[in-house]
C-alpha positions as a printed Julia matrix, in Angstrom:
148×3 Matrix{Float64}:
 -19.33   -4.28  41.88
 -22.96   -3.35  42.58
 -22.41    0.12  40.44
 -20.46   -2.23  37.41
 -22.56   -4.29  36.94
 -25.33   -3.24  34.17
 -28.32   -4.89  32.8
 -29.27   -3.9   29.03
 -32.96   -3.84  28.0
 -33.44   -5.87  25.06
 -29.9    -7.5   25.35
 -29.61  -10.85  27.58
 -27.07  -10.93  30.14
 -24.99   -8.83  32.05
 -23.03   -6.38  31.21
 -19.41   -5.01  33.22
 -19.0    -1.12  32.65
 -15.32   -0.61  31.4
 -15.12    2.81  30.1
 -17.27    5.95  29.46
 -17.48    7.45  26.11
 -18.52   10.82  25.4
 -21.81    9.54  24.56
 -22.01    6.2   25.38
 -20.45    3.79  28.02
 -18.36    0.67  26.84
 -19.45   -2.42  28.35
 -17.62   -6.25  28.42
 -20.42   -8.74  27.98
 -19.78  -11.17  31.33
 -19.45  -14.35  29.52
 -16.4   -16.16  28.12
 -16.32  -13.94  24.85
 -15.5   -10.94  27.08
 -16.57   -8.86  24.31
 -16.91   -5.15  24.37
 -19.5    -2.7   22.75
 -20.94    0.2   22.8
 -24.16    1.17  24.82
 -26.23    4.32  24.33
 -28.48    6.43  25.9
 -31.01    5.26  24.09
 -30.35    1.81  25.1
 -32.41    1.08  28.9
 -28.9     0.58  31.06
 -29.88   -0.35  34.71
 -27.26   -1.19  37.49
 -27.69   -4.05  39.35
 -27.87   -1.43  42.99
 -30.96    0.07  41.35
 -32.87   -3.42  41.63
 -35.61   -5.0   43.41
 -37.93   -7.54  44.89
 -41.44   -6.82  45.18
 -42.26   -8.43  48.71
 -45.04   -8.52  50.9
 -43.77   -5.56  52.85
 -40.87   -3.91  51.78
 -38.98   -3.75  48.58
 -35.68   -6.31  48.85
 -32.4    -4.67  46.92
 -31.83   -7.3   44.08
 -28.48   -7.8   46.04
 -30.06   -9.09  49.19
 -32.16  -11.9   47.09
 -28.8   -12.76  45.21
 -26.96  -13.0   48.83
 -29.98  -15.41  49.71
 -29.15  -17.13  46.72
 -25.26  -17.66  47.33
 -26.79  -18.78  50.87
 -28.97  -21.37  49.44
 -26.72  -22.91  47.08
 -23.77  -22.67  49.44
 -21.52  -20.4   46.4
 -22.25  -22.98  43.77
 -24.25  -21.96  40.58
 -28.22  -22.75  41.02
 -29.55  -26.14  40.82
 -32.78  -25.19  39.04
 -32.66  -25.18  35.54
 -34.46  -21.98  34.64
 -35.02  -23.1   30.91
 -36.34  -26.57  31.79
 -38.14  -25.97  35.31
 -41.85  -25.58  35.39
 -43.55  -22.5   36.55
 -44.09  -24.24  40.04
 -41.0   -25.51  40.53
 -39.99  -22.36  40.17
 -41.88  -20.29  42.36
 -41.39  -22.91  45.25
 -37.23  -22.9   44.59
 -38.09  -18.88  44.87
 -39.77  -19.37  47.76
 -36.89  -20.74  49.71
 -34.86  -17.94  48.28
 -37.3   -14.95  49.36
 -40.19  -16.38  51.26
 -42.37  -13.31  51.48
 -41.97  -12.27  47.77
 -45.19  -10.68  46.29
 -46.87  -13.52  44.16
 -49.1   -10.63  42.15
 -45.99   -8.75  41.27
 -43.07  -11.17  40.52
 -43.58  -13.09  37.67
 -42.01  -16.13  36.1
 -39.86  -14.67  34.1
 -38.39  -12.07  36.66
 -37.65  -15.77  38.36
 -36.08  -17.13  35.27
 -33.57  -13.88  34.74
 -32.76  -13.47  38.33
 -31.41  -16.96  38.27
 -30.26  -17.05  35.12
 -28.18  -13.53  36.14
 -27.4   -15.14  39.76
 -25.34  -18.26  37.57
 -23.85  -15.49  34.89
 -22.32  -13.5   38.22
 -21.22  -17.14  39.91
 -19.86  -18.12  36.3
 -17.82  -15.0   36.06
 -16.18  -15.19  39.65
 -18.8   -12.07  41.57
 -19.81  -13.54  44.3
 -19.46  -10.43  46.66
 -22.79   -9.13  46.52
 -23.33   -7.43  49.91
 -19.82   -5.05  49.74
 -19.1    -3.91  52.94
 -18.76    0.09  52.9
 -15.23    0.85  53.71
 -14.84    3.63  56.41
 -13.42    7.19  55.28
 -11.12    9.08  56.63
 -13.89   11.69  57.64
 -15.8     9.28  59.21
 -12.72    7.98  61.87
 -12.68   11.66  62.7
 -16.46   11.65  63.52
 -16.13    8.9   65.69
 -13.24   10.63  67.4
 -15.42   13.53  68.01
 -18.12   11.44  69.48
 -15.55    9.26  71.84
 -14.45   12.1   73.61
């Protein structure tokens, strides 16, 4: 999912890879249209893996912060309205999300699209945002090695 899942600069929403072109990728628009287009190289494509949280310390993986989320709001969709919210009401619901975010750094609007993009993924059924890596065969053998 974390790989699929594609944010569009200058296009709201996100976007589901489906297909790669020969110069372009086809994406499905999550939303109840499910409509497909065409995105270019030209157009900014980031996945959702290659996200993050400025923090006091460390960088946070935009998947950890949308975990918190799910946490928070026990699966449901977010009670905040990011539309109608103030600024502050904001930045304290973030606060219980990701208490050690960087204040200087995150702004209101990163706040509005990460929820707004946390209820688009809850809307369309992705929940699963901290995939467990599945074992390969390579690495049984490994451990093998190591028991013995």
């Amino acid at each position: 999912m974390q790989q699929t899942i594609l944010a569009i600069s200058g296009k709201p929403g996100l976007y589901k890879l489906v297909s790669r072109g020969k110069n372009n990728l086809i994406v499905e628009v999550l939303d109840a249209t499910h409509r497909r287009m065409p995105a270019f190289a030209t157009d900014r494509i980031t996945s959702l893996a290659d996200i993050a949280m400025f923090t006091e310390t460390d960088d946070i993986p935009l998947m950890d912060v949308l975990e918190n989320m799910k946490t928070l709001e026990q699966g449901a969709k977010a009670k905040i309205d990011p539309k109608k919210a103030s600024s502050k009401e904001l930045q304290d619901y973030f606060t219980s999300v990701l208490p050690e975010w960087d204040r200087d750094r995150v702004h209101v609007s990163d706040i509005k699209k990460l929820i707004s993009w946390y209820n688009i993924l809850v809307e369309a059924g992705i929940t699963d945002f901290k995939e467990e890596m599945q074992p390969t065969e390579g690495d049984n053998i490994d451990d093998r090695k190591t028991q013995e």
